mmCIF file of C-alpha atoms and ligand atoms in Angstrom:
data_model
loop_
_atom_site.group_PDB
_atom_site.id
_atom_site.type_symbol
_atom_site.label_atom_id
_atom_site.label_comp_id
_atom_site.label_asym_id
_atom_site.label_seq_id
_atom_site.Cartn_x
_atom_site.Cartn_y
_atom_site.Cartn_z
ATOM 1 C CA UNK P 1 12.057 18.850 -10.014
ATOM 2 C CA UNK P 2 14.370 15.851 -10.059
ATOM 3 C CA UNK P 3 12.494 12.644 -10.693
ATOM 4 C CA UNK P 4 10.924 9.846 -9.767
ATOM 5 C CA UNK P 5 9.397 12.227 -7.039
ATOM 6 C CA UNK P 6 7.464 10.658 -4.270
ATOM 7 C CA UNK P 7 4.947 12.374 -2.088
ATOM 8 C CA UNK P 8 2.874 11.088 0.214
ATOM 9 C CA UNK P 9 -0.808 11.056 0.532
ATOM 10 C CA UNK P 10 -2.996 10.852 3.100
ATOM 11 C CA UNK P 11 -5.968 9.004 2.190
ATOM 12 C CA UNK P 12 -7.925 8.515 5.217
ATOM 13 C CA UNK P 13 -7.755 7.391 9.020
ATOM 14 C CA UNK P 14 -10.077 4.682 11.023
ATOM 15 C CA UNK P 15 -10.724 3.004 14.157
ATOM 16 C CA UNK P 16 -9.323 -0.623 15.698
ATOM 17 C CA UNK P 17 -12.043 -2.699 16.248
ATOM 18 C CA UNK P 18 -9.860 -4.818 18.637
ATOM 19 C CA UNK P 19 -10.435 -3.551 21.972
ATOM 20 C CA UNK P 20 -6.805 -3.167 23.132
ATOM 21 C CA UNK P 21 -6.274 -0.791 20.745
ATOM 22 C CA UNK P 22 -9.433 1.661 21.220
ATOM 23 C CA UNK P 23 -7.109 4.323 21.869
ATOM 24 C CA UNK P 24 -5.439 4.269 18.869
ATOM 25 C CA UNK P 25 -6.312 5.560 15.571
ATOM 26 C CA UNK P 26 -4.779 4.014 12.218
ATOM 27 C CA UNK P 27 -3.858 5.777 9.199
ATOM 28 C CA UNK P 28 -3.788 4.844 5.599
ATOM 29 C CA UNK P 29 -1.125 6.339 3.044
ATOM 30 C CA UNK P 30 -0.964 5.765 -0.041
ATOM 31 C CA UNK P 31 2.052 7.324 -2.596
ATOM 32 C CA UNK P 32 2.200 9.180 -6.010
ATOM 33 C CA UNK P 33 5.150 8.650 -8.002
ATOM 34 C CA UNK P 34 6.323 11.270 -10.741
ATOM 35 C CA UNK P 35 8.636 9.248 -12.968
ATOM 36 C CA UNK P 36 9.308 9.807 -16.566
ATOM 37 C CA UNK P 37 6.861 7.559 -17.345
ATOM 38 C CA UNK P 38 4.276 9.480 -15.806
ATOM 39 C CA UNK P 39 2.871 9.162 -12.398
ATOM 40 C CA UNK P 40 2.719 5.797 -10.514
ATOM 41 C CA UNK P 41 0.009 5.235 -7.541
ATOM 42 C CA UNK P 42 0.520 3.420 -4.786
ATOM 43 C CA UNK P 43 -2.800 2.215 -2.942
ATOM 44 C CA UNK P 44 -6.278 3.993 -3.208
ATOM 45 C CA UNK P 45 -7.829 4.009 0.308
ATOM 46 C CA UNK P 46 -11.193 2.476 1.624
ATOM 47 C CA UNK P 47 -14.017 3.016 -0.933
ATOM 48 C CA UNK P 48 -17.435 4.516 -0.367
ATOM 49 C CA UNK P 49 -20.935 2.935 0.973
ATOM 50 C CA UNK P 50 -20.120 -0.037 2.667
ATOM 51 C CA UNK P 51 -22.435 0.512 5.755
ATOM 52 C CA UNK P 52 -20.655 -2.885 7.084
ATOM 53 C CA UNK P 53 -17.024 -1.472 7.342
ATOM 54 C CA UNK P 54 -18.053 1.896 8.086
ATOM 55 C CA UNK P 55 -19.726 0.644 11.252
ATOM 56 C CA UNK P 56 -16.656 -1.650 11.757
ATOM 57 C CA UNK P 57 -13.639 0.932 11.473
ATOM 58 C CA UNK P 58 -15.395 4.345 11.865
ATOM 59 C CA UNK P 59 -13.124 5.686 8.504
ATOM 60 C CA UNK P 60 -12.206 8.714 7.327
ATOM 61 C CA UNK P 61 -11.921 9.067 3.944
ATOM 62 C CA UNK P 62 -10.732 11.025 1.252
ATOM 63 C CA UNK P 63 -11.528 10.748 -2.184
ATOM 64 C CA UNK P 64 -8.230 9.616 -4.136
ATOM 65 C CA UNK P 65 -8.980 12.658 -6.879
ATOM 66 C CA UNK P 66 -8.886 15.434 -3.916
ATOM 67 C CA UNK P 67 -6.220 13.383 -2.183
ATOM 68 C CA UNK P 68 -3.986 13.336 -5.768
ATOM 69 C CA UNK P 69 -5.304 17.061 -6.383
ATOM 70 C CA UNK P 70 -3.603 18.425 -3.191
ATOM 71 C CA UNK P 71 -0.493 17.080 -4.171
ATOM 72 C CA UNK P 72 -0.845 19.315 -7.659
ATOM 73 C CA UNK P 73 -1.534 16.163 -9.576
ATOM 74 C CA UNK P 74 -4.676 15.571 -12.150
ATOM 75 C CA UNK P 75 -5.998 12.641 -11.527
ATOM 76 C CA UNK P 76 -5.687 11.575 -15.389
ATOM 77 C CA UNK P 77 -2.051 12.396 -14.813
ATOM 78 C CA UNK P 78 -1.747 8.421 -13.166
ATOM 79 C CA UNK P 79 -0.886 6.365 -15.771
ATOM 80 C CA UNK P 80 -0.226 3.303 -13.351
ATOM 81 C CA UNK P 81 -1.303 1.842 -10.445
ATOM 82 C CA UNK P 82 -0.898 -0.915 -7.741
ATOM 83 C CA UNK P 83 -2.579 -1.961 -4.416
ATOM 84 C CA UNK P 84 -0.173 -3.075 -1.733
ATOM 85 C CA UNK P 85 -2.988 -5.895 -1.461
ATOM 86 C CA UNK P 86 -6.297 -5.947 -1.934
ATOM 87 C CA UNK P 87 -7.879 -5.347 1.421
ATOM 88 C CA UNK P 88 -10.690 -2.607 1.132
ATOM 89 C CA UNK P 89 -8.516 0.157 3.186
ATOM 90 C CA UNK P 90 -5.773 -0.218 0.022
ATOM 91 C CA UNK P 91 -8.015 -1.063 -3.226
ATOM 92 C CA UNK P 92 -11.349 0.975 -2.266
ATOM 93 C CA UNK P 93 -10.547 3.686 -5.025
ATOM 94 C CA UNK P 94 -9.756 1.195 -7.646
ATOM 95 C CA UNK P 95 -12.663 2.033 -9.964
ATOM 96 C CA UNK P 96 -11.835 5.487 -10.029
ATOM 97 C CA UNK P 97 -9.051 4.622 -12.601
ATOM 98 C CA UNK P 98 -10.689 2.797 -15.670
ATOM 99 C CA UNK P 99 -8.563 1.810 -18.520
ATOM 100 C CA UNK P 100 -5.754 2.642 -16.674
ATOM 101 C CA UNK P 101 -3.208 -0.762 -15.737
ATOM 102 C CA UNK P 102 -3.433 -1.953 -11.840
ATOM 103 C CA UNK P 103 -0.567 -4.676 -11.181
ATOM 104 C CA UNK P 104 -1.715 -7.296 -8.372
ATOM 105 C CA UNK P 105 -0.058 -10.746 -7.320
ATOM 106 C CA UNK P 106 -1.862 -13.651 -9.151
ATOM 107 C CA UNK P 107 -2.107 -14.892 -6.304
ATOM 108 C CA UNK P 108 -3.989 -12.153 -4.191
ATOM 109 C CA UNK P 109 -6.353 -11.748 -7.004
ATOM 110 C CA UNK P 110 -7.245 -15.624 -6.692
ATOM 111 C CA UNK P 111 -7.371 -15.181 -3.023
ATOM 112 C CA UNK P 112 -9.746 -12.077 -3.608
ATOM 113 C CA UNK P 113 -11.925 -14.013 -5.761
ATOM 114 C CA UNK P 114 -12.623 -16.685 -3.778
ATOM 115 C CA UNK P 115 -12.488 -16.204 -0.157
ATOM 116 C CA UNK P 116 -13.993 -12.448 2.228
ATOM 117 C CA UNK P 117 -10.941 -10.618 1.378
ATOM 118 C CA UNK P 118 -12.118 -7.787 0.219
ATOM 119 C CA UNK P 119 -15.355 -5.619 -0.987
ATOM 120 C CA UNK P 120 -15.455 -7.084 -4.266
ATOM 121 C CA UNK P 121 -17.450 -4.281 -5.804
ATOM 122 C CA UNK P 122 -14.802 -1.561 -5.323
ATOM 123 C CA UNK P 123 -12.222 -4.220 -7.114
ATOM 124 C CA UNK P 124 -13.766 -5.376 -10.195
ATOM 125 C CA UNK P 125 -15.311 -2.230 -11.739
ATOM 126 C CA UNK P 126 -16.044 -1.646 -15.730
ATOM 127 C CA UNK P 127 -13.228 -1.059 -17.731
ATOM 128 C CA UNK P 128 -10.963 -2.325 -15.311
ATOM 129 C CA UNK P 129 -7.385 -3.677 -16.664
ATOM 130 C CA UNK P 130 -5.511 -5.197 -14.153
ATOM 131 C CA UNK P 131 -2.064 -6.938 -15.012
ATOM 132 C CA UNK P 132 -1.777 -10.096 -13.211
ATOM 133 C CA UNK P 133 2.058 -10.528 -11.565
ATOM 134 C CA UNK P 134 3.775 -13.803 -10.383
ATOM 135 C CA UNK P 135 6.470 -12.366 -8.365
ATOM 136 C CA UNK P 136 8.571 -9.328 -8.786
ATOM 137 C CA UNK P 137 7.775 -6.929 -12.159
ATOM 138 C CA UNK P 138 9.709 -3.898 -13.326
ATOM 139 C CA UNK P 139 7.105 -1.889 -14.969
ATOM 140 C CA UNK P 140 9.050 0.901 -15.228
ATOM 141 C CA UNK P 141 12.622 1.858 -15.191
ATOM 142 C CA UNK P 142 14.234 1.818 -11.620
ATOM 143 C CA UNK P 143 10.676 1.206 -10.325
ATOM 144 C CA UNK P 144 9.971 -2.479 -9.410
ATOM 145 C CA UNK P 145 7.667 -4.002 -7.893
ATOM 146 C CA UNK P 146 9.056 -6.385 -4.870
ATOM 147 C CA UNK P 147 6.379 -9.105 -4.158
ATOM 148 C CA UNK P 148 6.409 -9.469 -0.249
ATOM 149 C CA UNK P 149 3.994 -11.991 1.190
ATOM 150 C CA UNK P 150 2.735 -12.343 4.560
ATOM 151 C CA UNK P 151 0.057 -10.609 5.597
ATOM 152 C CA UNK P 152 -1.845 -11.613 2.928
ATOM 153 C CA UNK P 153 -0.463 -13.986 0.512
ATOM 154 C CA UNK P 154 -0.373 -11.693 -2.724
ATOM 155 C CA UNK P 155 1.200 -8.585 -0.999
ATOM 156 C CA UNK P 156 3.363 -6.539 -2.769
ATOM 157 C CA UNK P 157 5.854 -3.659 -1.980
ATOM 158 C CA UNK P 158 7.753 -1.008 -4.182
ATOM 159 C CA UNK P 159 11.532 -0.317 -4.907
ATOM 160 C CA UNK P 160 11.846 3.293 -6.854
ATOM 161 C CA UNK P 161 15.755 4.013 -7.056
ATOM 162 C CA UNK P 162 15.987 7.871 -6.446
ATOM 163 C CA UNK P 163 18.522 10.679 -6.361
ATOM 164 C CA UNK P 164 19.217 9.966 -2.611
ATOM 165 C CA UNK P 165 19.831 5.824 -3.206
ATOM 166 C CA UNK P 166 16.555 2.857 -2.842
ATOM 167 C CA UNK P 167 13.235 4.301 -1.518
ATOM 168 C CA UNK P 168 11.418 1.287 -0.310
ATOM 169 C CA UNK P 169 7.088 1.641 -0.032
ATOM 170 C CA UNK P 170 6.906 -1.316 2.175
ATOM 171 C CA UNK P 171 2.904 -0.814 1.873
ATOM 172 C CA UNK P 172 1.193 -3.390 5.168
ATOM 173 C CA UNK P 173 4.765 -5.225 5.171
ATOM 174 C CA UNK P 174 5.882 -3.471 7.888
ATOM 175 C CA UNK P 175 3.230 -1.946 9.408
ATOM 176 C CA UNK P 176 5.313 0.762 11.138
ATOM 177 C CA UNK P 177 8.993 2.935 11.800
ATOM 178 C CA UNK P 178 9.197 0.435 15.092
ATOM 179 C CA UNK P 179 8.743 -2.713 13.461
ATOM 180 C CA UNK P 180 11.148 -1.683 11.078
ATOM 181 C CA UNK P 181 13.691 -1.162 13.077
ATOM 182 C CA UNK P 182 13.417 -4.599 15.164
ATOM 183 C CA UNK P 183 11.495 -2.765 18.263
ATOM 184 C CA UNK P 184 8.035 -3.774 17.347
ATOM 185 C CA UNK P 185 4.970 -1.589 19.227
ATOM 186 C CA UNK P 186 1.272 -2.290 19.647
ATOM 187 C CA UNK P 187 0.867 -1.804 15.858
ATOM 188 C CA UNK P 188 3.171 -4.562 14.494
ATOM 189 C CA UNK P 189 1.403 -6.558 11.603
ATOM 190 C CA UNK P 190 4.154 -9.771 12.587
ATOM 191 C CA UNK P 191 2.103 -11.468 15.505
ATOM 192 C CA UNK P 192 -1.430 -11.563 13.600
ATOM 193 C CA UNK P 193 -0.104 -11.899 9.739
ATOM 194 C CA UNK P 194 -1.481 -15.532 8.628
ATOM 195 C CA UNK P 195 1.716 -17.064 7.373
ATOM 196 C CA UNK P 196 4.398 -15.324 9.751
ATOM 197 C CA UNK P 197 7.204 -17.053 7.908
ATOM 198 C CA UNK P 198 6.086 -15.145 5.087
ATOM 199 C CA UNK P 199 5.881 -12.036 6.657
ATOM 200 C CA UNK P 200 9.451 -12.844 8.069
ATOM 201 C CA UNK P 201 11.294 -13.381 4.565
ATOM 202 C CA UNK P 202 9.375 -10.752 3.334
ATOM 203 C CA UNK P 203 11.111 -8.254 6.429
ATOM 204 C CA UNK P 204 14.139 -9.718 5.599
ATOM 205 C CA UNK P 205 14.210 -9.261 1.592
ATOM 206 C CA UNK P 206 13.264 -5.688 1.892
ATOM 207 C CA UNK P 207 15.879 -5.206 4.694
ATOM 208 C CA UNK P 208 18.712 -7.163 2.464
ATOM 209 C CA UNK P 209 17.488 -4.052 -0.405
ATOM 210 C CA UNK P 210 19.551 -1.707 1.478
ATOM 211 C CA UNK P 211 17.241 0.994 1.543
ATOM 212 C CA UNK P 212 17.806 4.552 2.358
ATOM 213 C CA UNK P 213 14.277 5.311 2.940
ATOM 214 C CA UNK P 214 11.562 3.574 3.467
ATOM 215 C CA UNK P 215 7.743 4.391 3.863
ATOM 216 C CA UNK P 216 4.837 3.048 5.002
ATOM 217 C CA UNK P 217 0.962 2.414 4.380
ATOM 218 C CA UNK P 218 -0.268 2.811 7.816
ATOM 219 C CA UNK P 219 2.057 5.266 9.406
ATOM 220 C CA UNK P 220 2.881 8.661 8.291
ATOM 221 C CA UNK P 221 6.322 8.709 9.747
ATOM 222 C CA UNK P 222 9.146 7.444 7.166
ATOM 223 C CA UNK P 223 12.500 5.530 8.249
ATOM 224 C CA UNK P 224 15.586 7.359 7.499
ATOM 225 C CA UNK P 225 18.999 5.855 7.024
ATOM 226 C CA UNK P 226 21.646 7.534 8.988
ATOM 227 C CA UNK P 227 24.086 9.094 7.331
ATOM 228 C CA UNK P 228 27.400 7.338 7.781
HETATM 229 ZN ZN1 ZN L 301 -4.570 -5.782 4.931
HETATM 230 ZN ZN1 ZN L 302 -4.175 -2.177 5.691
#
């Protein structure tokens, strides 16, 4: 196997509560990187017993152990994590990872803190050891962390340098292949993110990256560069 290896996991599904999209149903990914430093996760899907959101967004979930364990990886195996943001359908696993370091934006753990962001239970858990981050942070080698506000104002996104060139995980910065490539659909994240602006340099910076893949927390599709 050549490393960093990324596979993708499926961690659950759910339904729009806006009406225009009834027909649709969103998906949540999150990512497992093998690396030499061990394995890096990206995003832990919604949490369990929150009557509220289940009610809300009808989920389907899958618990991040099983979700890890189909990939062929132990769940003590993860040596590092990090949450796109901190909304619950990203950061609802967290506490099933004590002792073990979660980066987050400074800023999107203030925001978390002190504001409904999130189900606060499912981020602060015992033993927890999150690593605070002001802007970008190369925890590893060739695997930084690329901090892209906009949707919410600590987001974050991952560069891994592979074999095959840059492999962006965009996480909710993009929230799919269309809006990616400029031809936004029903599912952009642009139109409703609270600082668009944000969300705009944040497109741009991962665009001016170069990358030759790039994936995506709510759609299971990847973007492909074309071969020249
Ligand atoms: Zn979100
Ligand atoms: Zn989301």
């Amino acid at each position: 196997m050549t490393l960093p290896e990324i596979t993708q996991l499926e961690l659950g599904t759910f339904r729009f509560p806006d009406p225009e999209l009834a027909d649709r149903t969103g998906v949540i990914m999150g990512y497992a990187i093998r690396h030499r430093g061990g394995v890096f996760l990206f995003d832990t899907g919604f949490g369990y017993g929150n009557v509220e959101l289940d009610e809300t967004y009808r989920p389907t979930k899958k618990r991040i152990a099983d979700a890890l364990a189909e990939a062929g990886i132990r769940i003590d195996d993860v040596t590092a994590v990090a949450n796109c943001h901190l909304h619950a359908d990203h950061s609802g696993q967290n506490s099933a990872f004590p002792d073990v370091p979660i980066y987050v934006q400074a800023t999107e753990w203030d925001i978390a803190h002190t504001t409904e962001h999130t189900i606060l239970e499912w981020i602060d858990f015992p033993s927890s050891r999150y690593v605070q981050l002001r802007g970008d942070h190369e925890p590893f080698d060739g695997l930084r962390i690329v901090a892209t506000p906009g949707h919410t104002p600590g987001h974050q996104s991952l560069a891994v340098e592979t074999d095959h060139g840059l492999t962006v995980l965009a996480g909710q910065a993009v929230y799919t292949v269309e809006e990616w490539k400029g031809v936004p659909d029903e599912l952009e994240g642009r139109s409703n993110a609270p600082d668009r602006e944000a969300y705009d340099r944040s497109t741009e910076r991962l665009h001016a990256l170069e990358p030759a893949r790039v994936h995506f927390g709510h759609d299971r599709r990847s973007w492909t560069q074309a071969r020249a």
